[in-house]
mmCIF file of C-alpha atoms in Angstrom:
data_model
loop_
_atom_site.group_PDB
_atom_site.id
_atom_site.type_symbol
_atom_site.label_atom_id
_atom_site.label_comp_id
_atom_site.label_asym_id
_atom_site.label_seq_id
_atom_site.Cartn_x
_atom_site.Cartn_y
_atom_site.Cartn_z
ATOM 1 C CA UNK A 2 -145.585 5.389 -5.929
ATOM 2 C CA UNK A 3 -143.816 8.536 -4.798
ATOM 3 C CA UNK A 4 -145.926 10.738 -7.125
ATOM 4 C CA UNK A 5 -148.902 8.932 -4.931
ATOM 5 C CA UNK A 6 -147.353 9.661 -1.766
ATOM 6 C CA UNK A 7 -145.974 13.305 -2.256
ATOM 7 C CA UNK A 8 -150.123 13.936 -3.025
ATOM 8 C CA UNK A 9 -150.970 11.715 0.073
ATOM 9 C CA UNK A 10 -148.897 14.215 1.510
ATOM 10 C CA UNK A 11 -150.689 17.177 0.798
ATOM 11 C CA UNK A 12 -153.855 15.531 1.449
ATOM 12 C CA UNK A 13 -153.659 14.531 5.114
ATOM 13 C CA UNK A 14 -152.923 17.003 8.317
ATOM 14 C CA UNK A 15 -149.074 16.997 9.049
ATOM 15 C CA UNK A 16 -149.491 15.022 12.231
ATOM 16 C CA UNK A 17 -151.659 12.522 10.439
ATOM 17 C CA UNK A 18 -148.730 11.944 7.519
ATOM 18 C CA UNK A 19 -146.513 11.999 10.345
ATOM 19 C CA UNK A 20 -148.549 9.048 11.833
ATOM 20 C CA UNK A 21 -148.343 6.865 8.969
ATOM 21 C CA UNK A 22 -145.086 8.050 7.239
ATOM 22 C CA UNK A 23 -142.653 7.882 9.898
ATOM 23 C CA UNK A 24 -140.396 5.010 11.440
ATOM 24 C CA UNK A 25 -138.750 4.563 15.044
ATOM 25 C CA UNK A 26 -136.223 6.835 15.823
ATOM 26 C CA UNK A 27 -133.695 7.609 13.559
ATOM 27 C CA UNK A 28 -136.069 5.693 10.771
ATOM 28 C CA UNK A 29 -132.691 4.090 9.386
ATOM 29 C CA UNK A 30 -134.558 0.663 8.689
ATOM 30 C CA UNK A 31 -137.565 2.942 7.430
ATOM 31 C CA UNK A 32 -135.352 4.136 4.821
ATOM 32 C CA UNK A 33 -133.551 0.969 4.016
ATOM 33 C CA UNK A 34 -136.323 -1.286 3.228
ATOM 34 C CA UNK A 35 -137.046 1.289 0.377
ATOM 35 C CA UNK A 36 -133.034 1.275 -0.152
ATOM 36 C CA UNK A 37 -132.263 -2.309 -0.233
ATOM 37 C CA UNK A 38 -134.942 -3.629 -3.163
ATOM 38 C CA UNK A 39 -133.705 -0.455 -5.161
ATOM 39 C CA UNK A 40 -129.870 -1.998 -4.540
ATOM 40 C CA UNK A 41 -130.618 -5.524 -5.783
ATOM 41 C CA UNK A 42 -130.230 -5.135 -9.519
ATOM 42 C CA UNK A 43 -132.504 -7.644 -12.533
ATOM 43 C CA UNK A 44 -130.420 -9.233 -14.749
ATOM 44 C CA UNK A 45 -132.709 -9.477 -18.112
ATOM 45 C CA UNK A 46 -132.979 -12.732 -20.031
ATOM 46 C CA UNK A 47 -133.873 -12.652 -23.771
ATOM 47 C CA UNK A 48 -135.286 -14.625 -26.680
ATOM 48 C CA UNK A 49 -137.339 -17.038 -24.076
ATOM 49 C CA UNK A 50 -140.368 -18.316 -24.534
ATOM 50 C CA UNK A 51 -143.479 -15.814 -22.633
ATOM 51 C CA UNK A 52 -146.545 -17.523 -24.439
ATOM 52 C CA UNK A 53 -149.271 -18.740 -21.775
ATOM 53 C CA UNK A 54 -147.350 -16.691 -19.257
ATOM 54 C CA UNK A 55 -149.716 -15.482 -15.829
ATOM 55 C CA UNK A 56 -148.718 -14.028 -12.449
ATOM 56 C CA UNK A 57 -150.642 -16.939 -10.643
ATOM 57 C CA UNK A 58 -149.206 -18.589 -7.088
ATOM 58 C CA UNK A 59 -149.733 -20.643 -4.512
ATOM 59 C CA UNK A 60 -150.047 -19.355 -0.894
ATOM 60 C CA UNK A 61 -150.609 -22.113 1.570
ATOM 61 C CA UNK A 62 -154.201 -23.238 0.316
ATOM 62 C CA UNK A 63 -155.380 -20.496 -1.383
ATOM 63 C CA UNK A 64 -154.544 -20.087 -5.448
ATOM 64 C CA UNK A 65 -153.577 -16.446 -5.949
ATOM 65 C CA UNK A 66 -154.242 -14.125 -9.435
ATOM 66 C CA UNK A 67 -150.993 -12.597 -8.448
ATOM 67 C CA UNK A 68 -149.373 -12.152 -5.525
ATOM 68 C CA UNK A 69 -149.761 -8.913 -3.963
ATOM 69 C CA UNK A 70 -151.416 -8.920 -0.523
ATOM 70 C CA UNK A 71 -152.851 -5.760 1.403
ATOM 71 C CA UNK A 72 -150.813 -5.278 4.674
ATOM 72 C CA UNK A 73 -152.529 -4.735 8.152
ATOM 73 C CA UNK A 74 -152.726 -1.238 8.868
ATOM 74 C CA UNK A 75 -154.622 0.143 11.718
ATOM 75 C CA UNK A 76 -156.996 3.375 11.737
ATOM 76 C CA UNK A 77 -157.357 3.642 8.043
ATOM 77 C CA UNK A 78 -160.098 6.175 8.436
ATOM 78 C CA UNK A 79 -157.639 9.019 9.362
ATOM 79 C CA UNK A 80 -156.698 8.815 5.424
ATOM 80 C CA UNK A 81 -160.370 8.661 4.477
ATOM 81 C CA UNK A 82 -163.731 8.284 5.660
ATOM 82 C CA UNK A 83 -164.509 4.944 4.412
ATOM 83 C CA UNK A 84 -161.300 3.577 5.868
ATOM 84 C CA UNK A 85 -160.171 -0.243 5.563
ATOM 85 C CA UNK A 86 -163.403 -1.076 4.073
ATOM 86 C CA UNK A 87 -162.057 0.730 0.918
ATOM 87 C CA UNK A 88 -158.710 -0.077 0.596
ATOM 88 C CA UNK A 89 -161.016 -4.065 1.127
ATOM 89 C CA UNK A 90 -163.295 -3.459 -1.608
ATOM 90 C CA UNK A 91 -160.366 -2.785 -3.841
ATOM 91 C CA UNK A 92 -158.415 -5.423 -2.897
ATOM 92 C CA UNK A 93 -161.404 -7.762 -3.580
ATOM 93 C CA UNK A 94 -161.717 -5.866 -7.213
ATOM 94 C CA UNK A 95 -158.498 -6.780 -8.264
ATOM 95 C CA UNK A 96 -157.916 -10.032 -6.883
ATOM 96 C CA UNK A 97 -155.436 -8.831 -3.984
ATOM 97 C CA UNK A 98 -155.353 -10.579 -0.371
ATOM 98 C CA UNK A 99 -156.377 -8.330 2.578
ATOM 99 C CA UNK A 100 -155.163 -8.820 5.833
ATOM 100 C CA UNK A 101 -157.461 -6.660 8.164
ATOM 101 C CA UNK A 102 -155.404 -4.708 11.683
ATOM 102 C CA UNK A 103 -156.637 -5.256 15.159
ATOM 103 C CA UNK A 104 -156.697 -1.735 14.924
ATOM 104 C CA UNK A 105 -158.986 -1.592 12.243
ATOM 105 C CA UNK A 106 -161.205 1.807 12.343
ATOM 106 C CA UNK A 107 -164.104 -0.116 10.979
ATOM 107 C CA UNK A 108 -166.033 -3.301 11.979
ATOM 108 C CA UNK A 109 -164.526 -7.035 11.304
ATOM 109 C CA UNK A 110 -168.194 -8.476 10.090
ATOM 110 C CA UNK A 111 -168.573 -5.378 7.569
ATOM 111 C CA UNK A 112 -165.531 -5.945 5.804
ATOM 112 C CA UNK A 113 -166.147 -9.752 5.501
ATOM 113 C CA UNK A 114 -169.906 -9.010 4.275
ATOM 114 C CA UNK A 115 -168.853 -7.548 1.464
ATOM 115 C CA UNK A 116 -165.556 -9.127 0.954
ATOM 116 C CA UNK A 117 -166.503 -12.799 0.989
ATOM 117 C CA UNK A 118 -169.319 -11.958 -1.933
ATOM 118 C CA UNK A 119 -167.144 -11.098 -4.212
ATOM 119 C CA UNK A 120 -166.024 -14.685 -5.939
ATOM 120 C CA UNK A 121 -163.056 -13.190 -7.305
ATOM 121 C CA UNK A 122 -161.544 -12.284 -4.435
ATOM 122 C CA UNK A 123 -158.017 -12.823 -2.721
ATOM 123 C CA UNK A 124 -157.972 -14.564 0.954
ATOM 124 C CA UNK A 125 -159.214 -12.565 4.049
ATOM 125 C CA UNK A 126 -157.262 -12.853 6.958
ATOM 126 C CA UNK A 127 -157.156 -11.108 10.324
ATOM 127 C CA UNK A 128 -154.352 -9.634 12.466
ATOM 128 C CA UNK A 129 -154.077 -9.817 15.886
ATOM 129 C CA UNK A 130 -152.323 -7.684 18.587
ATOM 130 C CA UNK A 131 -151.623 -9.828 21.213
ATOM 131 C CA UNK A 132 -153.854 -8.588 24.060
ATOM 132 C CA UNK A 133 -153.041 -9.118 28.297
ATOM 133 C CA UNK A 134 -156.358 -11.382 28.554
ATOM 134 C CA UNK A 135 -156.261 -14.295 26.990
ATOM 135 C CA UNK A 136 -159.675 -14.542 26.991
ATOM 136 C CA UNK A 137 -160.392 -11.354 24.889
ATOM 137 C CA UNK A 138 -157.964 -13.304 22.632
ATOM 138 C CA UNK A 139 -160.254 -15.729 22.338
ATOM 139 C CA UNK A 140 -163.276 -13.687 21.910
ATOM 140 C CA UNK A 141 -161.514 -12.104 19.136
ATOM 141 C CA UNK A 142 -160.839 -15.493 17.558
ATOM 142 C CA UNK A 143 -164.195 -16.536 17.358
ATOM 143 C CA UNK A 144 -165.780 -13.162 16.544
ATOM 144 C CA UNK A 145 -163.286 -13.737 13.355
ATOM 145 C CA UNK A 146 -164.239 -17.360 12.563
ATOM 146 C CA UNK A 147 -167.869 -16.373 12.950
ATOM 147 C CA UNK A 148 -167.270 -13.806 10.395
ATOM 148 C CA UNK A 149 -165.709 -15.860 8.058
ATOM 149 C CA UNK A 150 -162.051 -14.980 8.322
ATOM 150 C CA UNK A 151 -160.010 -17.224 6.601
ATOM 151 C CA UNK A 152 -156.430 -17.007 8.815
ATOM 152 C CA UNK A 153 -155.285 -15.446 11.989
ATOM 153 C CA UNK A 154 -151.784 -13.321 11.661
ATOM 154 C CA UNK A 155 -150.291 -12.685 14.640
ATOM 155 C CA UNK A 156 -147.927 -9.943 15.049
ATOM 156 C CA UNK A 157 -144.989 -10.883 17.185
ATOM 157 C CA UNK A 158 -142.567 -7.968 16.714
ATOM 158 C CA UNK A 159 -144.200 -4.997 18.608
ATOM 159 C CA UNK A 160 -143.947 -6.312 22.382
ATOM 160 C CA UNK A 161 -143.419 -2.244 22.909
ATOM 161 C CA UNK A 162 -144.436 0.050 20.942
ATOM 162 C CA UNK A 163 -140.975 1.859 18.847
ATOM 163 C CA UNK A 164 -139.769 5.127 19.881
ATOM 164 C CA UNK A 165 -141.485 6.994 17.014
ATOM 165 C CA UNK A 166 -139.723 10.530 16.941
ATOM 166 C CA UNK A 167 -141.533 11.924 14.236
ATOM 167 C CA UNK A 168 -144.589 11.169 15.428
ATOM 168 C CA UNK A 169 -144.329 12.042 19.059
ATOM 169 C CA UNK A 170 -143.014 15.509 17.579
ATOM 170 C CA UNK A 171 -145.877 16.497 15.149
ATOM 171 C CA UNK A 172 -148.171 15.817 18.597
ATOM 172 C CA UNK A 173 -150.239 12.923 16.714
ATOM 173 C CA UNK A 174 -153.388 12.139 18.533
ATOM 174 C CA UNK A 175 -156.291 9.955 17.086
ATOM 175 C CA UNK A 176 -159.197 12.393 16.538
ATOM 176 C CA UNK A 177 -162.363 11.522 18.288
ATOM 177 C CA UNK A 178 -164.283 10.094 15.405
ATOM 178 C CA UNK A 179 -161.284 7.377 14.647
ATOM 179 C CA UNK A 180 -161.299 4.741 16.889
ATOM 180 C CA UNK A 181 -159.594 0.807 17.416
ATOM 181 C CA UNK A 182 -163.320 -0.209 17.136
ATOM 182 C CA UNK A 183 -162.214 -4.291 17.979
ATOM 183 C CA UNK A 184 -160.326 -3.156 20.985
ATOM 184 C CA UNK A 185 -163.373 -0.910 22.962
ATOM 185 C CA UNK A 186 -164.222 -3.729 25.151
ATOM 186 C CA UNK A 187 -160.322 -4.452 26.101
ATOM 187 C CA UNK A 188 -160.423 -5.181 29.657
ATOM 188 C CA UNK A 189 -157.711 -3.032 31.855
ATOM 189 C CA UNK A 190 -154.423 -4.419 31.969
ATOM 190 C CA UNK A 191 -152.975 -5.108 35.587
ATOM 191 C CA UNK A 192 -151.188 -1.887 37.334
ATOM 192 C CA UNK A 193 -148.097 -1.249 35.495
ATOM 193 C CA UNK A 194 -144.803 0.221 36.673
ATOM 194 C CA UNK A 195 -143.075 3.312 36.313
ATOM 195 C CA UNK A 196 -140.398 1.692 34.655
ATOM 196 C CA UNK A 197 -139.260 -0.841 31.764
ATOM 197 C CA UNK A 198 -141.915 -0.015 29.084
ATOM 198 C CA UNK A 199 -145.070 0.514 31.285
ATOM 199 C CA UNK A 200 -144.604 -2.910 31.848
ATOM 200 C CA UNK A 201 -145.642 -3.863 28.630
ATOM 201 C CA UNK A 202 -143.095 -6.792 28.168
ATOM 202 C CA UNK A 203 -144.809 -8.576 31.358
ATOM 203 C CA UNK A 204 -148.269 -9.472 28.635
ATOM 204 C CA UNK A 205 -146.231 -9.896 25.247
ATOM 205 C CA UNK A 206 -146.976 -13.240 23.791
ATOM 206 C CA UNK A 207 -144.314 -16.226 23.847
ATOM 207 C CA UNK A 208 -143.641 -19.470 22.153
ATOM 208 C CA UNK A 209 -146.232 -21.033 24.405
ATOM 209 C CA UNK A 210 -148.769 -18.708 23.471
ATOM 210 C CA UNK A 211 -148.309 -19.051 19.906
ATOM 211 C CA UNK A 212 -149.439 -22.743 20.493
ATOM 212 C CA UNK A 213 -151.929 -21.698 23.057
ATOM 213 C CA UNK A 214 -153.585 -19.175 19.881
ATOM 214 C CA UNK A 215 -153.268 -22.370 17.497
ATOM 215 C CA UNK A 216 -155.567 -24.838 19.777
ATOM 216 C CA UNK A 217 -158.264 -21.605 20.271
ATOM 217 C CA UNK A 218 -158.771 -21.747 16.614
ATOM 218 C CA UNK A 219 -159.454 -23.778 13.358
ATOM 219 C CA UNK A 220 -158.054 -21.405 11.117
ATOM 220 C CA UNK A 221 -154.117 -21.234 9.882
ATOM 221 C CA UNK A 222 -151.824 -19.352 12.058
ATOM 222 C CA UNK A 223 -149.311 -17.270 10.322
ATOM 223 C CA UNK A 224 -146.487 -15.124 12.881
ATOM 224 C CA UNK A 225 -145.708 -11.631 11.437
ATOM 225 C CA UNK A 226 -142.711 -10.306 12.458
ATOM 226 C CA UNK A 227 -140.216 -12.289 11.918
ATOM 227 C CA UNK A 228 -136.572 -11.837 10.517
ATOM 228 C CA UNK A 229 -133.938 -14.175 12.946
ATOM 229 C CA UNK A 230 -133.797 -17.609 11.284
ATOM 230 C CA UNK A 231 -133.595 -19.091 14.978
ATOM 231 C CA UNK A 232 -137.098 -17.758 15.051
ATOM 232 C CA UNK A 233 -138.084 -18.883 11.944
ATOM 233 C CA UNK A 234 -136.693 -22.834 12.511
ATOM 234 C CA UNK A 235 -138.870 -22.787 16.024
ATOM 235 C CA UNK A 236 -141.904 -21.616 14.109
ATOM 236 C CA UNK A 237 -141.598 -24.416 11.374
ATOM 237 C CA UNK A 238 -141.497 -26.571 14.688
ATOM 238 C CA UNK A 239 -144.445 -25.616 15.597
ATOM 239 C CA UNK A 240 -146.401 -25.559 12.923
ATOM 240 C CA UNK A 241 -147.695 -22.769 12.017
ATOM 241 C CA UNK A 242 -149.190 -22.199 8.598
ATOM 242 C CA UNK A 243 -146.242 -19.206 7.375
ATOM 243 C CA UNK A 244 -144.676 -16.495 8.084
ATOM 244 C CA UNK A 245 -144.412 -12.781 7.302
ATOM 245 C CA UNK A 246 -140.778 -11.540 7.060
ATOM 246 C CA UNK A 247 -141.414 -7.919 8.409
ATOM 247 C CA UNK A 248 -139.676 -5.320 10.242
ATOM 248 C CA UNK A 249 -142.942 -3.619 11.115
ATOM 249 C CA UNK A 250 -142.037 -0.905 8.245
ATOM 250 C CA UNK A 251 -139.243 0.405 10.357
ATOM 251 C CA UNK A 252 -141.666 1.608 13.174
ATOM 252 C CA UNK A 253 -140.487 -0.727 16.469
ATOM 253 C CA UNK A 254 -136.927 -1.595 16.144
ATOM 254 C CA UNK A 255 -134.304 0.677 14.312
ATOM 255 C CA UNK A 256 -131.003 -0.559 12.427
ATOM 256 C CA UNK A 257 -132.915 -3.804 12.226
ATOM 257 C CA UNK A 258 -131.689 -5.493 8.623
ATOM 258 C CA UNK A 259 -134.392 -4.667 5.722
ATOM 259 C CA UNK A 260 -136.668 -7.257 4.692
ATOM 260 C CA UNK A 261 -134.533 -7.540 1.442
ATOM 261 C CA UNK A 262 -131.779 -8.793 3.186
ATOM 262 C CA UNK A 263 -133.574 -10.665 5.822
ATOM 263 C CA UNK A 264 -135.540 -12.865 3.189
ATOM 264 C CA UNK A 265 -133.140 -15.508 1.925
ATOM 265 C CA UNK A 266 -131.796 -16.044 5.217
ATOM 266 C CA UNK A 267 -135.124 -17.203 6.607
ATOM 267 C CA UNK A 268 -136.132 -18.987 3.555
ATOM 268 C CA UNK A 269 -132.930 -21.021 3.674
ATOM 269 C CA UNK A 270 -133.729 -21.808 7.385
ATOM 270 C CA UNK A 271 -137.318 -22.996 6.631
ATOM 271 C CA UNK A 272 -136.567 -25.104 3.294
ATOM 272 C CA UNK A 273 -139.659 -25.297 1.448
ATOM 273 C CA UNK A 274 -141.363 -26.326 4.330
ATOM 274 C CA UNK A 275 -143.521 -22.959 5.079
ATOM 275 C CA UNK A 276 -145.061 -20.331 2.925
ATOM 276 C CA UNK A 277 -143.757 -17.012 3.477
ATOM 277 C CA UNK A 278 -144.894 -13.406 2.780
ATOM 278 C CA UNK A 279 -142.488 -10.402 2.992
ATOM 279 C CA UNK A 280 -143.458 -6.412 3.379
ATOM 280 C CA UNK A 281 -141.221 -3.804 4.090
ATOM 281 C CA UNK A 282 -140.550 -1.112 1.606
ATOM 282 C CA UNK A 283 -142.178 -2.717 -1.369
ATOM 283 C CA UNK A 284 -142.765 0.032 -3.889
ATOM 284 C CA UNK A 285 -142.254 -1.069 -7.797
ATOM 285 C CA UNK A 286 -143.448 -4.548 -9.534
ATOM 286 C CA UNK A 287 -139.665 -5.063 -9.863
ATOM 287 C CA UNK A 288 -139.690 -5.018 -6.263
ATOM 288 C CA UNK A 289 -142.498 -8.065 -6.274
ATOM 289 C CA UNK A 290 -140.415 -10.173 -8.680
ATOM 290 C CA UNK A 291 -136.834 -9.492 -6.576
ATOM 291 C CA UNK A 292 -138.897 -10.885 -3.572
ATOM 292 C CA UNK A 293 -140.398 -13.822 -5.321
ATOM 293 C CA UNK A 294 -136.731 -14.587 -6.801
ATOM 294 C CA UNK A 295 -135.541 -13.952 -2.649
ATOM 295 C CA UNK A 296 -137.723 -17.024 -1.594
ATOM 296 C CA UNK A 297 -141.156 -15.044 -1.416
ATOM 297 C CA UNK A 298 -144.271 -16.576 -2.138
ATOM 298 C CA UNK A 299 -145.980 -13.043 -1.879
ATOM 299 C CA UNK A 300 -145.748 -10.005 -0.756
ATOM 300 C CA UNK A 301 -148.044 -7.276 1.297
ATOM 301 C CA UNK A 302 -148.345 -3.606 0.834
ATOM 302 C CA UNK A 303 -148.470 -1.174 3.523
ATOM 303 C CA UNK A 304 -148.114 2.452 3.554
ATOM 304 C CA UNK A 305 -148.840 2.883 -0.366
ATOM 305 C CA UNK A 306 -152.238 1.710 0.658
ATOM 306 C CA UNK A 307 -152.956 4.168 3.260
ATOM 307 C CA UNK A 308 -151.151 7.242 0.212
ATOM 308 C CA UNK A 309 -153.890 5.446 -2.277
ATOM 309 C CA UNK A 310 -156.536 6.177 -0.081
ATOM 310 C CA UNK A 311 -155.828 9.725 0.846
ATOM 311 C CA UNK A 312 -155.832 10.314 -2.480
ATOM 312 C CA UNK A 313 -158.842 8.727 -3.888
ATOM 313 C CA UNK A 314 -160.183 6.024 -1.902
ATOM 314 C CA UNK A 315 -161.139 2.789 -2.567
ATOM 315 C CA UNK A 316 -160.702 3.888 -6.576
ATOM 316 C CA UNK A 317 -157.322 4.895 -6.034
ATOM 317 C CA UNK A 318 -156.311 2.028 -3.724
ATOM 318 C CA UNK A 319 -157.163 -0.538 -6.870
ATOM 319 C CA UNK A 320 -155.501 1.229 -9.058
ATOM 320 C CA UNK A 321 -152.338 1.252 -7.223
ATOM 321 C CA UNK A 322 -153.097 -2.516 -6.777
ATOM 322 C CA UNK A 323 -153.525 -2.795 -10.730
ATOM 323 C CA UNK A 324 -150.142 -0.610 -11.156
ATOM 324 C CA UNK A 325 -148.096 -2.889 -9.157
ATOM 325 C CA UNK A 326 -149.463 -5.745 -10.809
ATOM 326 C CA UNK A 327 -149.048 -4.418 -14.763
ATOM 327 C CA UNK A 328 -145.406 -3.415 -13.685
ATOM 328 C CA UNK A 329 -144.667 -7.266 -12.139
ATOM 329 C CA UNK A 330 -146.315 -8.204 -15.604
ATOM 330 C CA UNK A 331 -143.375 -6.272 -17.474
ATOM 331 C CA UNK A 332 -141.062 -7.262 -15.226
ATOM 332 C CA UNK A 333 -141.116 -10.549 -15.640
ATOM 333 C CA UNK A 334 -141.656 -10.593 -19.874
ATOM 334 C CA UNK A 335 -138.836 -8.412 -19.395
ATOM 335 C CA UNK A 336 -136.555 -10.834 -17.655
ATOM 336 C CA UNK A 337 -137.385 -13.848 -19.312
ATOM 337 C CA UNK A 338 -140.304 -14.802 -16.459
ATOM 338 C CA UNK A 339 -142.785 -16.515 -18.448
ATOM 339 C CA UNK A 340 -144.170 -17.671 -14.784
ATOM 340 C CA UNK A 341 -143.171 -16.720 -10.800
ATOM 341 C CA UNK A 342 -141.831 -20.486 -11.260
ATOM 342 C CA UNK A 343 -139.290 -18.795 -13.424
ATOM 343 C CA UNK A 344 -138.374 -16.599 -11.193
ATOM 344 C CA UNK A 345 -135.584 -18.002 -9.142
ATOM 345 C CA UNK A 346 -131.939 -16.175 -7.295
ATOM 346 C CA UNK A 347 -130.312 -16.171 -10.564
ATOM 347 C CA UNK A 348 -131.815 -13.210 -11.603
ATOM 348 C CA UNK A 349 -130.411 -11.069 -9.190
ATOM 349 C CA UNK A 350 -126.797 -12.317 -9.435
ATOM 350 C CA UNK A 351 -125.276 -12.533 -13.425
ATOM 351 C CA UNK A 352 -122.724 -15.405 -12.446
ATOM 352 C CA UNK A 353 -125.261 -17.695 -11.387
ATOM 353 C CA UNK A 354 -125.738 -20.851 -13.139
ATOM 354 C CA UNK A 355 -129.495 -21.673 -14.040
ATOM 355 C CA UNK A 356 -128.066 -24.871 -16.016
ATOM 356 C CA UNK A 357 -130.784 -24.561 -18.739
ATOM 357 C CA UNK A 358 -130.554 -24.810 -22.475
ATOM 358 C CA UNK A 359 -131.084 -22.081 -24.931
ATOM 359 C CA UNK A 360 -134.482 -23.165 -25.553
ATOM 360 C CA UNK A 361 -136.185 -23.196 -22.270
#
């Protein structure tokens, strides 16, 4: 992946990279989400029985070939011109889940067209940015279950946008052929002060909205965002259908903890009770299998996915997606993993008893 991104690199306009590649601030939680999967170490298990082995799981309702998921990530057609329709397309190719941004650059009802026609396809589920009018909300909703969407993500963490250094520095602007093309009929938010984040805060969502979001809609809500297991325990009350463990890839809140370390906590707060997905710095199949060993029962890709498709488009994004998935494949043959079922704490932590025999 950093042979991918160094040539991302060289494809895109400085400001551009700067857009994509850089966290809030300092980008100290940028750089440990990378840092902390690296830290956790595999211990390998040996003469164990791999025959019939598969990288198959279980996400909520849907059965997934493996499970890697495609991150929302907004204004993909800065990277290329066929923006998240590509990096869709692959996804559906290899079997990946594909979570499309409220920021998306390119149409909801084109993506789903071609998505939902390919039967060997992952789920297809759309983000939303929590807007001021609820009723845009709801228009959005619909316009998502008309087009056959299969799940609503909400993103909870960004009330405010982070205080993006790098970007504000390089003078990032979106070009006038890239646009939010779901947001274009937004209507105005109410005056705003001079003060306390534009007033942003005033029109971020809260608990209650949450449950307003789940009566507006028949489809599973899952809350992105989320690393506090307070947060997590009052989401299980609720009811939604998961959650994403994220720190927005380092981009709104610095020196908050990497997803790594975040993981356990929340699954240990939730039980078995909810399905949970976890991004954040997510680079190496070894990564994947550390995260489904965490408590994971997937795992989305962000910013590799926006590197693949500088590089090469929608060809480039499914082989990265293939990549990932051959190097979970190894990773687990390598460790013993004849299934994710195998793959349990005790691999990251040599004094653990798995209290099985020598023949398991």
């Amino acid at each position: 992946m950093n042979d991918l991104a160094l040539t991302a690199q060289g494809a895109l306009d400085p400001a551009t990279w700067a857009y994509f590649s850089g966290g809030a601030a300092d980008e100290i939680t940028l750089r440990d989400n990378a840092a902390a999967w690296q830290a956790l170490r595999l211990w390998p298990r040996v003469l164990r029985p791999l025959a019939g082995g598969h990288t198959r799981a279980r996400l909520g309702r849907h059965e997934l070939t493996h499970p890697i998921l495609l991150a929302p990530v907004a204004h993909q057609q800065l990277a290329h011109p066929d923006g998240e329709w590509a990096s869709a397309m692959a996804a559906a190719a290899q079997g990946a889940g594909y979570v499309l941004s409220t920021q998306s650059s390119v149409p909801m009802e084109r993506i789903a067209h071609d998505v939902l026609a390919d039967p060997g396809r992952g789920p297809l589920w759309f983000q939303l940015y929590w807007q001021a009018d609820r009723g845009f909300n709801r228009a959005l909703l619909q316009r998502a279950e008309a087009a056959g969407f299969e799940a609503i993500v909400l993103t909870v963490d960004a009330p405010v946008h982070g205080m993006r250094d790098r970007e504000r520095r390089a003078g990032f602007a979106l070009p006038p052929h890239v646009r939010a093309v779901h947001l274009q009929a937004t209507p105005p938010a109410p005056p705003a002060p001079d003060t306390y984040c534009a007033g942003q805060p005033a029109h971020a969502p809260t608990w209650d909205d949450v449950a307003w979001l789940q009566a507006q809609t028949r489809l599973p809500v899952w809350l992105k965002g989320v690393l506090h297991p307070h947060d997590a325990r009052q989401a299980l009350a609720l009811r939604v259908a998961g959650l994403m463990v994220s720190n927005h890839g380092g981009r709104t809140l610095d020196t908050a903890p990497p997803t790594a370390q975040a993981l356990a906590p929340v699954r240990a707060a939730v039980g078995r009770n909810l399905p949970l997905v976890v991004d954040g710095g997510i680079r190496r199949g070894t990564d994947v299998l550390k995260a489904i060993a965490l408590g994971a029962d997937a795992v989305m890709i962000g910013r590799p996915v926006v590197h693949a498709l500088a590089t090469g488009g929608a060809l480039a994004v499914a082989r990265m997606i293939r990549l990932l998935r051959d190097e979970l494949e190894m990773a687990m043959a390598l460790t013993g993993c004849r299934t994710l079922a195998d793959a349990e704490a005790a691999l990251l932590d040599a004094s653990a008893s798995t209290h099985r025999t020598a023949d398991d």
